[in-house]
Coordinates of C-alpha atoms in Angstrom, one line a residue:
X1 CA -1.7 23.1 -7.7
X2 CA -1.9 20.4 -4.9
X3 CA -1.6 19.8 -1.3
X4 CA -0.3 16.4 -2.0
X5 CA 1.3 14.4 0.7
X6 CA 5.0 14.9 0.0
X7 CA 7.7 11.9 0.3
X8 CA 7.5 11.8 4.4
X9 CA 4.2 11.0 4.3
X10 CA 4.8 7.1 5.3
X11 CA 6.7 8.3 7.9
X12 CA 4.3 10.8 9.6
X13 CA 1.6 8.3 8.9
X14 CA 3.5 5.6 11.1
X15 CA 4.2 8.2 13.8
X16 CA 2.0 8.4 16.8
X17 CA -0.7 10.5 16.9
X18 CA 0.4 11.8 19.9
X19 CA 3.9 12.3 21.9
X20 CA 4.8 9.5 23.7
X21 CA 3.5 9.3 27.1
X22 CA 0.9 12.8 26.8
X23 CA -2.5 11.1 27.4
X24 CA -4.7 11.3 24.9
X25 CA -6.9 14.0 24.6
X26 CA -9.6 15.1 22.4
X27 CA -9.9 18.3 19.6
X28 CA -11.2 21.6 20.4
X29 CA -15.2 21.1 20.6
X30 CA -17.6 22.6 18.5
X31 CA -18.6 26.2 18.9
X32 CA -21.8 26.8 19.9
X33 CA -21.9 29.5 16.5
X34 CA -20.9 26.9 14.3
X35 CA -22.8 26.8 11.3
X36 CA -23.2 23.1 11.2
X37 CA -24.7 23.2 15.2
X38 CA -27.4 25.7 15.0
X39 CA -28.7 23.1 12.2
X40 CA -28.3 20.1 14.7
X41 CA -30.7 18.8 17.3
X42 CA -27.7 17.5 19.2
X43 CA -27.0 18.8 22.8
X44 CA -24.9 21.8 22.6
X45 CA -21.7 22.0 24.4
X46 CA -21.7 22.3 28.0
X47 CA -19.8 23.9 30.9
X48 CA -16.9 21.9 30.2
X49 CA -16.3 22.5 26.7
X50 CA -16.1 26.2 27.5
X51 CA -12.3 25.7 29.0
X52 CA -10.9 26.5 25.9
X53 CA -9.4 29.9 26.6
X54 CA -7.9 30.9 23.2
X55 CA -8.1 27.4 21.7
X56 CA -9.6 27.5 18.4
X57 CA -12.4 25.1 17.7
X58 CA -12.2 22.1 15.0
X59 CA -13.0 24.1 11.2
X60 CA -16.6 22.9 9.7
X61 CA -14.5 22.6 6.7
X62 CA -10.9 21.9 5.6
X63 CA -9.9 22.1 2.2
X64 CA -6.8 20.2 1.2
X65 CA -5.1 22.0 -2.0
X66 CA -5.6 25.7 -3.2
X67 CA -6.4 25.3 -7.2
X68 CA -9.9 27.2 -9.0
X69 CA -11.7 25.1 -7.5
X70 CA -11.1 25.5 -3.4
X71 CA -10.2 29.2 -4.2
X72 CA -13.9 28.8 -5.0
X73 CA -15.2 27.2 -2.5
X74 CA -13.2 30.0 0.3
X75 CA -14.3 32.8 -1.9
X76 CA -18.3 31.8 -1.8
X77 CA -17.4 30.4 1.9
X78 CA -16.0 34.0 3.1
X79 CA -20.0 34.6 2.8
X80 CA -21.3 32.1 4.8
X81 CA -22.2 33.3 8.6
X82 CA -20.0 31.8 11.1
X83 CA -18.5 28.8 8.9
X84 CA -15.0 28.1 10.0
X85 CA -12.8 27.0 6.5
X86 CA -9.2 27.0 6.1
X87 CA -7.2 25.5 3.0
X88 CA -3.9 24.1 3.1
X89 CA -2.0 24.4 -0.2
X90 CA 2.1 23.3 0.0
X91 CA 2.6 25.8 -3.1
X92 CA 3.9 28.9 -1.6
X93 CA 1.8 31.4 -3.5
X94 CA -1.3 30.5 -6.3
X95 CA 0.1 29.7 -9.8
X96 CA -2.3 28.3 -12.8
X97 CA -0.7 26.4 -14.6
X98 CA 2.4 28.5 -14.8
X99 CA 3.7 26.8 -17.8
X100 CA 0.9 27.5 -20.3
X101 CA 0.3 31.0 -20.0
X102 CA 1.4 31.8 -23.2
X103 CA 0.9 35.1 -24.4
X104 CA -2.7 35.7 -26.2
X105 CA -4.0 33.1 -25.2
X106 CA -7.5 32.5 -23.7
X107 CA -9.5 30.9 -21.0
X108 CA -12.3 28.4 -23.2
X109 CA -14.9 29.5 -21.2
X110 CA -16.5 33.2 -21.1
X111 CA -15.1 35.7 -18.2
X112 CA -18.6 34.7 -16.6
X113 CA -17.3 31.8 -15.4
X114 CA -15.1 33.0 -12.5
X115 CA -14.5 31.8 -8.9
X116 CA -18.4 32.7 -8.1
X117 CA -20.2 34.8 -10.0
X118 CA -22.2 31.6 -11.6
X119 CA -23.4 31.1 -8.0
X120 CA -23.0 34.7 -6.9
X121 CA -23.0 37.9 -9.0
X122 CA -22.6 40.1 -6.3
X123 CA -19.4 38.8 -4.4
X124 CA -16.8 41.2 -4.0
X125 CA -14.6 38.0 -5.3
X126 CA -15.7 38.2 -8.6
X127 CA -13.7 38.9 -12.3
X128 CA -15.3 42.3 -12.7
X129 CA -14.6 43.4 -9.1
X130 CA -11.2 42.5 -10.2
X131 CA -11.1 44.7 -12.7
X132 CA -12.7 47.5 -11.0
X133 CA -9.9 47.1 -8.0
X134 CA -7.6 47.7 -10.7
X135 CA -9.1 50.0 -12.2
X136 CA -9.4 48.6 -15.5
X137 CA -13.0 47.9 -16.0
X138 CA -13.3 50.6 -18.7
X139 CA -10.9 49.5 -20.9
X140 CA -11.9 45.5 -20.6
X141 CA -15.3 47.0 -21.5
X142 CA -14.0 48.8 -24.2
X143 CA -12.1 46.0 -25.5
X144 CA -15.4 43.7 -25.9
X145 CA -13.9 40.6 -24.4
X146 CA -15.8 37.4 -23.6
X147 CA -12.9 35.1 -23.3
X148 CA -9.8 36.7 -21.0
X149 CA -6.4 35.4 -21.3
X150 CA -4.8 33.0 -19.1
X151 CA -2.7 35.1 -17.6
X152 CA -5.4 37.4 -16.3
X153 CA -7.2 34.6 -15.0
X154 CA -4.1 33.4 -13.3
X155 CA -3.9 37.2 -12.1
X156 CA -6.8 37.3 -10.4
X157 CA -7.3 34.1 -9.1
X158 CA -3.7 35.7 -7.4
X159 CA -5.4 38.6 -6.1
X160 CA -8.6 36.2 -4.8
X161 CA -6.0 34.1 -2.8
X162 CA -4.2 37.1 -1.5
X163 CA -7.4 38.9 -0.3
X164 CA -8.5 35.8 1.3
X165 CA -5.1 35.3 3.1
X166 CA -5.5 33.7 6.6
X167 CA -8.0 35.4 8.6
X168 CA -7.5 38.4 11.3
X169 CA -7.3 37.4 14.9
X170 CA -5.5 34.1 14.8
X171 CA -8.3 31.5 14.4
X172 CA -6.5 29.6 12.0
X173 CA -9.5 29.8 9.5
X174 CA -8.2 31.4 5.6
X175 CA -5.4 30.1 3.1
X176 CA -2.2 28.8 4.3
X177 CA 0.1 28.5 1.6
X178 CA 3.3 26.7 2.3
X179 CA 1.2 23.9 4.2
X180 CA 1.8 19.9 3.2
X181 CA -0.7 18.1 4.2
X182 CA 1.1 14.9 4.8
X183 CA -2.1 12.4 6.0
X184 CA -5.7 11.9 7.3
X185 CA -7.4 10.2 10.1
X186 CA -11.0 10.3 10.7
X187 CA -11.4 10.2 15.0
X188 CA -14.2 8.2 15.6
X189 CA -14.2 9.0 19.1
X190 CA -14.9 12.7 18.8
X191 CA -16.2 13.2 15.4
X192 CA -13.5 14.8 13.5
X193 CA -10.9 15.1 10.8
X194 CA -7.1 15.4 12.1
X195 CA -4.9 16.8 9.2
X196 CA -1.4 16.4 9.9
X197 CA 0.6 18.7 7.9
X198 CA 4.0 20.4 7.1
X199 CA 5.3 23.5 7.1
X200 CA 7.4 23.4 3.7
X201 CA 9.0 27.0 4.1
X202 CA 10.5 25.6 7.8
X203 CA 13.6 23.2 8.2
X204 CA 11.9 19.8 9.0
X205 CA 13.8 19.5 12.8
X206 CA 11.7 23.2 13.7
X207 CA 9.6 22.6 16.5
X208 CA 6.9 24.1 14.5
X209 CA 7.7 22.4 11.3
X210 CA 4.7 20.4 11.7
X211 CA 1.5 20.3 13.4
X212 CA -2.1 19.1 13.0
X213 CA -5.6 20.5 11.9
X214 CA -9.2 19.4 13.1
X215 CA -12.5 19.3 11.0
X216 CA -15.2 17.8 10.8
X217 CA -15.8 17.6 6.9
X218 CA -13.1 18.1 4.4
X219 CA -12.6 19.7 0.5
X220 CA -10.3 17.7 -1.3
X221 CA -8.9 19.5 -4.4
X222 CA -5.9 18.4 -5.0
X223 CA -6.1 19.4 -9.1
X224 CA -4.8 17.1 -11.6
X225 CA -0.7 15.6 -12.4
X226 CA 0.8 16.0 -16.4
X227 CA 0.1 12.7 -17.9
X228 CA 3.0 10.9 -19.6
X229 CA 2.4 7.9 -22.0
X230 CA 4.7 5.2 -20.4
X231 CA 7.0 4.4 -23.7
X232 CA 8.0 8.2 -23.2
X233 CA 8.4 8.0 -19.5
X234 CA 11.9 6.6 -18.8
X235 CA 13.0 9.4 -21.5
X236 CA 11.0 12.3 -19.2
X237 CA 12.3 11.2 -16.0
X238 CA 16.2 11.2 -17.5
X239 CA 17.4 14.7 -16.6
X240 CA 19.2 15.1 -19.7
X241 CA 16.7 13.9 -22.2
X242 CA 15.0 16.6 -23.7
X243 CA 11.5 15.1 -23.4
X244 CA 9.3 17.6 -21.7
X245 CA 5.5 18.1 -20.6
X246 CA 3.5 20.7 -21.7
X247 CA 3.0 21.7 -18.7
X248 CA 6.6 22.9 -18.2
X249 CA 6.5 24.4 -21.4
X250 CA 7.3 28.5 -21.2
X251 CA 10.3 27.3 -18.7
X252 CA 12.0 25.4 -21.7
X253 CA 10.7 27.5 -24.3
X254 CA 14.2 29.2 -25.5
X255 CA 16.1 25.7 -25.4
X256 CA 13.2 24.2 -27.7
X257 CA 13.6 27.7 -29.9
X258 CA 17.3 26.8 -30.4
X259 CA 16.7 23.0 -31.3
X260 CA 17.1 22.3 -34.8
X261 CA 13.7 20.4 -34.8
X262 CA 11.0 19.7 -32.3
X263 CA 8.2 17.0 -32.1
X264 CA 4.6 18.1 -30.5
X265 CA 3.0 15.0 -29.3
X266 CA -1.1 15.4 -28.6
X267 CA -3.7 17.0 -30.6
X268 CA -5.8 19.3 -27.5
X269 CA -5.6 22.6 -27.3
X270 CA -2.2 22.5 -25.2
X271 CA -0.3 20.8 -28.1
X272 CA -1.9 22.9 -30.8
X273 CA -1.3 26.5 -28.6
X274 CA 2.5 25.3 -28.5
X275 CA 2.9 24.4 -32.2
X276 CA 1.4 27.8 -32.9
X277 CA 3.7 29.3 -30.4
X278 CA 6.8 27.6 -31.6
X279 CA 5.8 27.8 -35.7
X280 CA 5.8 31.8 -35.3
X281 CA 8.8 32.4 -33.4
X282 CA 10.9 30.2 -35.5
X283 CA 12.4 31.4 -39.0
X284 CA 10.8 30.7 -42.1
X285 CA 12.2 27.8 -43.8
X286 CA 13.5 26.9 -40.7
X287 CA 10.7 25.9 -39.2
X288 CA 11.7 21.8 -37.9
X289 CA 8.5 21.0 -36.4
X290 CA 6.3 17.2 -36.0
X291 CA 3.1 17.4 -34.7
X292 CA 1.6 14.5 -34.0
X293 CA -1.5 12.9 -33.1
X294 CA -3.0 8.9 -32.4
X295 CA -6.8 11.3 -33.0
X296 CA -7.7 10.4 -36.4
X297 CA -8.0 14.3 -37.1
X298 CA -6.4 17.5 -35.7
X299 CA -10.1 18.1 -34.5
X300 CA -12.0 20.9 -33.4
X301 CA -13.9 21.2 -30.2
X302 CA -17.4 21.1 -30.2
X303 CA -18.7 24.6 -29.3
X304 CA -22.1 24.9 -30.4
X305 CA -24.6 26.5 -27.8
X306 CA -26.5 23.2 -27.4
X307 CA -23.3 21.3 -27.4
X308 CA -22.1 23.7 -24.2
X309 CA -25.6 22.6 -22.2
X310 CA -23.2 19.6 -21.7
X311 CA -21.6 22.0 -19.2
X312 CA -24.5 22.6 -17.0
X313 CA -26.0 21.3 -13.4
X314 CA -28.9 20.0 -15.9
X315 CA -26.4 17.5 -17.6
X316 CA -24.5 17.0 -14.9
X317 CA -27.9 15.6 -12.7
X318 CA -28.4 13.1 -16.1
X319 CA -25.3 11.6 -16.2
X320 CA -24.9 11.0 -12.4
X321 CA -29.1 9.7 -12.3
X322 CA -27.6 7.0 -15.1
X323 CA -26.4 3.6 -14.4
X324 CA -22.6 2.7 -13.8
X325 CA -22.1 1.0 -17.1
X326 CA -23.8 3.8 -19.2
X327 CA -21.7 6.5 -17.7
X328 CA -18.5 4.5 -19.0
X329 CA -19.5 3.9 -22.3
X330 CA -21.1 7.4 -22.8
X331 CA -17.7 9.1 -21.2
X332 CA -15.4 8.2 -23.7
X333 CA -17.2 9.3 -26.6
X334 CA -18.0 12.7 -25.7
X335 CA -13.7 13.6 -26.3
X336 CA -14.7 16.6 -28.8
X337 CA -16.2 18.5 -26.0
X338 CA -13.7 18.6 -23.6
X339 CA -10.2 17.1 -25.9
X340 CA -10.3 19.1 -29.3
X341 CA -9.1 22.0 -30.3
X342 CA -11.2 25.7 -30.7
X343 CA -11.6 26.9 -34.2
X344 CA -9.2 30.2 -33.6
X345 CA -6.3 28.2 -32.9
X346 CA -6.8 25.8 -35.8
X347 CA -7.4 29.1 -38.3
X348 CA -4.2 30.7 -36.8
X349 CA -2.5 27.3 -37.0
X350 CA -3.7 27.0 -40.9
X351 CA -2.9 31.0 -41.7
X352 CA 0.7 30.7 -40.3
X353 CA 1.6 28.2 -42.2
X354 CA -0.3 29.9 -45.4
X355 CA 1.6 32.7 -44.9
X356 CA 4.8 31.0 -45.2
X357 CA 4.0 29.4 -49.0
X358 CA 4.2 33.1 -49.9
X359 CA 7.2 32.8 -52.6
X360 CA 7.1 29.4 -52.9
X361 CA 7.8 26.1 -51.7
X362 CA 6.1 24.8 -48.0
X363 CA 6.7 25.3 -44.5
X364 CA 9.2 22.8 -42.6
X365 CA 6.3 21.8 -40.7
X366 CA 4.2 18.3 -40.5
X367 CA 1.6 17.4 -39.1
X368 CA 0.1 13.9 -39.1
X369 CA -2.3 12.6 -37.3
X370 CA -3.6 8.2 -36.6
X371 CA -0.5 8.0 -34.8
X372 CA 1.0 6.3 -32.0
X373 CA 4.5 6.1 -30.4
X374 CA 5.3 2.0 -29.8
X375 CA 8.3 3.2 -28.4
X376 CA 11.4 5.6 -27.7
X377 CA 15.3 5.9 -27.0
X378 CA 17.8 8.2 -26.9
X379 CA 20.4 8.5 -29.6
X380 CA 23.8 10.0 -28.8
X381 CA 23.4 13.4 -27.0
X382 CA 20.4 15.0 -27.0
X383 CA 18.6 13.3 -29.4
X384 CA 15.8 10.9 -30.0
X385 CA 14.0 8.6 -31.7
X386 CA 10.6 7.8 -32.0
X387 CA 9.0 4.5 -33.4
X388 CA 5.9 5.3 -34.7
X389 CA 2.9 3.0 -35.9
X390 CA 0.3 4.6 -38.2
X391 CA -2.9 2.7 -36.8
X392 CA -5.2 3.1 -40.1
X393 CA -2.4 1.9 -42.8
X394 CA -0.9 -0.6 -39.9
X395 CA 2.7 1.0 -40.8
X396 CA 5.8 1.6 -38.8
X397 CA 8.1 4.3 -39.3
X398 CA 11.3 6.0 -37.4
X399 CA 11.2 9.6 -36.3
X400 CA 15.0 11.2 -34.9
X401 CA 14.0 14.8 -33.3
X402 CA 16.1 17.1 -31.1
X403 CA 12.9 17.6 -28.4
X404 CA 9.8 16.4 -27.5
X405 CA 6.8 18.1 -26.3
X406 CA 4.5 15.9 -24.7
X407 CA 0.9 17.6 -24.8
X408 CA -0.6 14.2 -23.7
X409 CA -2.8 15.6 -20.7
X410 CA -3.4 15.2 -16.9
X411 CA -4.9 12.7 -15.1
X412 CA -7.0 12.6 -11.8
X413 CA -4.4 12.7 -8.8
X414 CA -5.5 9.8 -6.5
X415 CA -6.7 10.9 -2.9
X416 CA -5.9 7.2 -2.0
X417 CA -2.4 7.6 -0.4
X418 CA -3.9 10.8 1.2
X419 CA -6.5 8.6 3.4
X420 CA -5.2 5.4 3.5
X421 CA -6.8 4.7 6.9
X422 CA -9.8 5.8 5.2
X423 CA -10.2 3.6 2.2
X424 CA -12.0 0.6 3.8
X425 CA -14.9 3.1 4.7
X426 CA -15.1 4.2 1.0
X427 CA -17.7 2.5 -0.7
X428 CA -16.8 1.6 -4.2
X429 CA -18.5 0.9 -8.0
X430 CA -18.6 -2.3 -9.8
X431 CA -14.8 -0.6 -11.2
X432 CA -13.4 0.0 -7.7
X433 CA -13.6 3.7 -8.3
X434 CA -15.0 5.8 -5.0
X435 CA -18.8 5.9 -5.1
X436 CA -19.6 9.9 -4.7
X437 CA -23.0 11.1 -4.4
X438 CA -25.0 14.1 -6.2
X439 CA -23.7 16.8 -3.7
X440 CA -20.1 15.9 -4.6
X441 CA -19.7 13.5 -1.2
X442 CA -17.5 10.4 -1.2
X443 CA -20.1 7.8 -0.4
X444 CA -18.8 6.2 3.0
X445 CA -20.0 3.6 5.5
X446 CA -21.2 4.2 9.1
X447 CA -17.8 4.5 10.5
X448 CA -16.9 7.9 9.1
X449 CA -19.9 10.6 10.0
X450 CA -18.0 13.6 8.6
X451 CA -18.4 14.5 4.9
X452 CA -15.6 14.4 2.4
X453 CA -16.5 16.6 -0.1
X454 CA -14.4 16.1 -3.9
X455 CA -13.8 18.8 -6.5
X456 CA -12.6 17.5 -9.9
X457 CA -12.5 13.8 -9.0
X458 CA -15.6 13.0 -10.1
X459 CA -15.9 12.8 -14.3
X460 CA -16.6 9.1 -13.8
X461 CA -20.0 10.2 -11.7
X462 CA -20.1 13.6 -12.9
X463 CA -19.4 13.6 -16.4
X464 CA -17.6 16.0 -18.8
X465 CA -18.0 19.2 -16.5
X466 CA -16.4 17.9 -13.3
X467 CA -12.9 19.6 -14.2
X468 CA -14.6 22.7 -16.2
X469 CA -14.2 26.0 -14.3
X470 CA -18.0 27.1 -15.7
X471 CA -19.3 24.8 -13.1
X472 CA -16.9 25.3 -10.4
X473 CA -19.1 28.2 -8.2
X474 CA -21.9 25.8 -8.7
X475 CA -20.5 23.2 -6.9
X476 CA -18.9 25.2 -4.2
X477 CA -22.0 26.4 -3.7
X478 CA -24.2 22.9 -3.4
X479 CA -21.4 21.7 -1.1
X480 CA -21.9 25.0 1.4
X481 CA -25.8 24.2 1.4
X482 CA -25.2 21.0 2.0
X483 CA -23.0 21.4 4.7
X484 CA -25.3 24.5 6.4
X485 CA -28.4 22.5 5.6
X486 CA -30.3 25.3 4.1
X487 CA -29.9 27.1 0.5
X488 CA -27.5 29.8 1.6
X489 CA -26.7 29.8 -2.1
X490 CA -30.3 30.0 -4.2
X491 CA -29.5 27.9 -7.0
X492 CA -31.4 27.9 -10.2
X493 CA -34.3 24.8 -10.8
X494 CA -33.2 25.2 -14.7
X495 CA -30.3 25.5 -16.5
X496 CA -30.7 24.4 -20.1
X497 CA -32.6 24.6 -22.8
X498 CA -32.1 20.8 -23.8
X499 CA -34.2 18.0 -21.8
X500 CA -31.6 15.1 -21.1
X501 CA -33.7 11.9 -20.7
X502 CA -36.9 11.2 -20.9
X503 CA -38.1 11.5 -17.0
X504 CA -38.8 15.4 -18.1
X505 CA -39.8 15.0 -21.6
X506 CA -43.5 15.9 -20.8
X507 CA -42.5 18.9 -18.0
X508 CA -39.1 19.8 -16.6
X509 CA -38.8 18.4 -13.1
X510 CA -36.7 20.3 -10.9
X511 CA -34.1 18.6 -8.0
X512 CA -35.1 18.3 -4.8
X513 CA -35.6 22.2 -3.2
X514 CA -33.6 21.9 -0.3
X515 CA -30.3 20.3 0.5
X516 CA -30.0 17.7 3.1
X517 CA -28.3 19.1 6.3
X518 CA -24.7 17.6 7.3
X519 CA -24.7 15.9 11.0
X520 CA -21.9 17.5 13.1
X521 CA -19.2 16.0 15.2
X522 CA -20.8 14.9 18.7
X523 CA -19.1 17.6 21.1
X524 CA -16.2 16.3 22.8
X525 CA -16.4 17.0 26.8
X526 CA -12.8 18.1 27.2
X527 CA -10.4 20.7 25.7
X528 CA -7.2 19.4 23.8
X529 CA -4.0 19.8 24.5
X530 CA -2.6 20.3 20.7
X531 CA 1.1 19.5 19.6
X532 CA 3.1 23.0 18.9
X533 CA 1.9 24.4 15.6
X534 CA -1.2 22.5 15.4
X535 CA -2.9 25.6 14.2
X536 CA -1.7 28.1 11.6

């Protein structure tokens, strides 16, 4: 789920930022409540910036998209005295990965690690309150459940978003769902964030069709996009090709049922939870399945407890404290933490098909992994072929299937095309990737002052844990300290067992104990004049 510029975004970008001939005037000043100013030594606003009337005042915090991971950050932010957030998400309701929620199966990480319990285990945002709202905490207690299913998470991440909502009394601060965010300036006169943005639910000529946010620090989750390898692309984009992502899967499941065979392509949990799903519902005999894999083995995910401390603020403060070139070679090694398969789905995947050499004979059903598809093409209708290399015998082979399922993964969305007037104050690695420090902030130069705060962008700083939800209240809630300057959130000194490195071999040393306080906006000595819909 993404607040991703849509395809106007050029053309808002090379609009003015104001109607021709108003005069130019600045955002809505800081309030003198704001979180971020009872922290500052600057001047607070005088009798001038009082002539606001209803105005609202610039947000301390704008999120851009609505996935887990800003739902977080409102959910612990809701908590914070007198912080102004809002989150823009152009979806018109929360959905999680709608096309994945297969029935029975699970989250990989314990119920624990919901929107903010990890950070806060008495918010009334958290999974058990949810349960208890719906009056179901007896029987999930009952049950004896450490992992939920998707679908319940998806459910009350729902019900988060919808409590949440956009706040009483008009102030623009909450969720709004429905809301492009089509670009980002950073004002250097008056110390802000404008967020232009569209109304997707409105016909584009509406007068309040679009209309532009201030803030002084921004949130940008805009989640992840289905990754396609590119021999398969021009067969995915074709409308009639039946070439699909995973992540579209439940919405083509019955037109994959009726094919007479079907090729799963990727060896993660997403392409093994769909062979499963697709090898029970289809008749025995009759089963027409390919699953296939460039992995040298249909592996399983590494899930020991010392193997999870990977997933903790502890590793996380290692691998950003190492140099740039041991991050990348470390990275791409670690794949059976985060890329494999758990050890239920590959027992269920082994006992299905053990059930069906009862009587004789084997399933319809091969898997093989070492290989990769050189290329693809469509044969007549509805058909295609794949050429296929095995890369330990160095052999090439043909493979004609009636549909593809490409469980080949997501990729990082780029924030580039989001902030292009941005990018020559982001301060990059020795790879041209954005430099972000240890409190999750893009690393800028002088000429932006406002913080840009990133939540799943950063494996290549982060490591392994940057897109796992285990970690995501602990990172909303180091980016509200930062921003209020003081540990609203107590966060633990220790979190694992293991010592990475050997700085605290002789004595765990704990991070720094307090977080550095975010400089506001200097306060602007006029009132705006905002275009119509410039709040929601």
């Amino acid at each position: 789920m993404t607040a991703f510029e849509g395809p106007d975004a050029q053309r808002r970008r090379s609009a003015p930022a104001y109607p021709p001939g108003a005069p130019r005037v600045p955002p809505p000043a800081v309030s003198t409540t704001s979180m971020a100013s009872a922290a500052s030594a600057n001047p607070q606003p005088g009798p001038a910036t009082q002539r606001f009337g209803r105005q609202p005042a610039p947000y301390d915090l704008a999120g851009i998209g609505v996935g887990p991971f800003n739902l977080s950050l409102a959910a612990l932010g809701q908590g914070v005295p007198r912080l102004r957030l809002a989150c823009f998400e152009r979806n018109p309701a929360f959905h999680w990965h709608p096309g994945l929620l297969i029935e029975g199966s699970t989250l990989q990480v314990p119920f624990l690690a919901d929107l903010v319990t990890m950070a806060d285990p008495s918010s009334p945002w958290s999974f058990l309150r949810y349960l208890r709202a719906h009056d179901r905490l007896f029987p999930f207690y009952v049950a004896e459940r450490f992992h939920i299913d998707r679908a319940e998470y998806d459910a009350y991440c729902r019900w988060v978003s919808e409590g949440l909502g956009a706040a009483p009394g008009g102030d623009g601060t909450g969720l709004h769902f429905g809301h492009r965010v089509d670009a980002v300036r950073w004002d250097p006169e008056f110390g802000v964030f404008e967020v232009d943005y569209t109304r997707t639910g409105e016909p584009e000529d509406s007068p309040t069709a679009t209309g532009r946010a201030h803030a002084r620090h921004l949130a940008l989750g805009i989640g992840t996009a289905p990754h396609v390898p590119g021999p398969l692309r021009p067969l995915a984009e074709a409308p009639e090709t039946p070439v699909i992502h995973s992540a579209d899967y439940l919405r083509h499941r019955e037109t994959l049922l009726a094919a007479d065979h079907v090729t799963v392509i990727g060896s993660g949990q997403s392409g093994a939870e769909i062979l499963l799903d697709l090898l029970r519902r289809r008749p025995r005999g009759q089963e027409g399945l390919h699953w296939l894999t460039r992995s040298a083995a249909f592996a399983p995910m590494e899930y020991s407890k010392l193997g999870l401390e990977h997933f903790t603020p502890d590793y996380t403060r290692y691998f950003h404290g190492l140099s740039e070139p041991a991050r990348d070679v470390l990275l791409p090694r670690q794949w059976q933490l985060h890329k494999a398969v758990d050890h239920e789905t590959l027992a269920a995947i082994h006992d299905e098909l053990y059930r069906r050499t009862l009587g004789g004979g084997w399933p319809d059903a091969v898997l093989v992994p070492g290989v990769r598809v050189r290329t693809a093409g469509r044969i007549g209708p509805g058909r295609v072929e794949l050429h296929l290399e095995h890369v330990e015998q160095n052999e090439r082979t043909t493979l004609t299937t009636d549909a593809v399922v490409l469980a080949t993964g997501y990729r990082e969305r780029s924030f580039e095309e989001l902030l292009p007037t941005l990018a020559p104050a982001i301060l990059r690695d020795a790879s041209g990737r954005p430099r972000i420090d240890g409190r999750y902030r893009l690393v800028t130069d002088s000429r932006v002052r406002g913080s840009i705060f990133v939540q799943n962008a950063e494996r290549h700083t982060h490591g392994v844990g940057a897109p796992d939800l285990g970690l995501a209240a602990h990172r909303s809630a180091t980016i509200l300290n930062t921003l209020s300057g003081r540990a609203v959130y107590p966060l633990p000194t220790r979190t694992a067992f293991t010592t990475f490195g050997l700085r605290g071999a002789t004595g765990h040393t704990p991070p720094p104990a307090g977080p550095p306080a975010v400089q506001p906006a200097r306060t602007p000595a006029a009132p705006p004049r905002t275009e119509a819909g410039a709040q929601s």
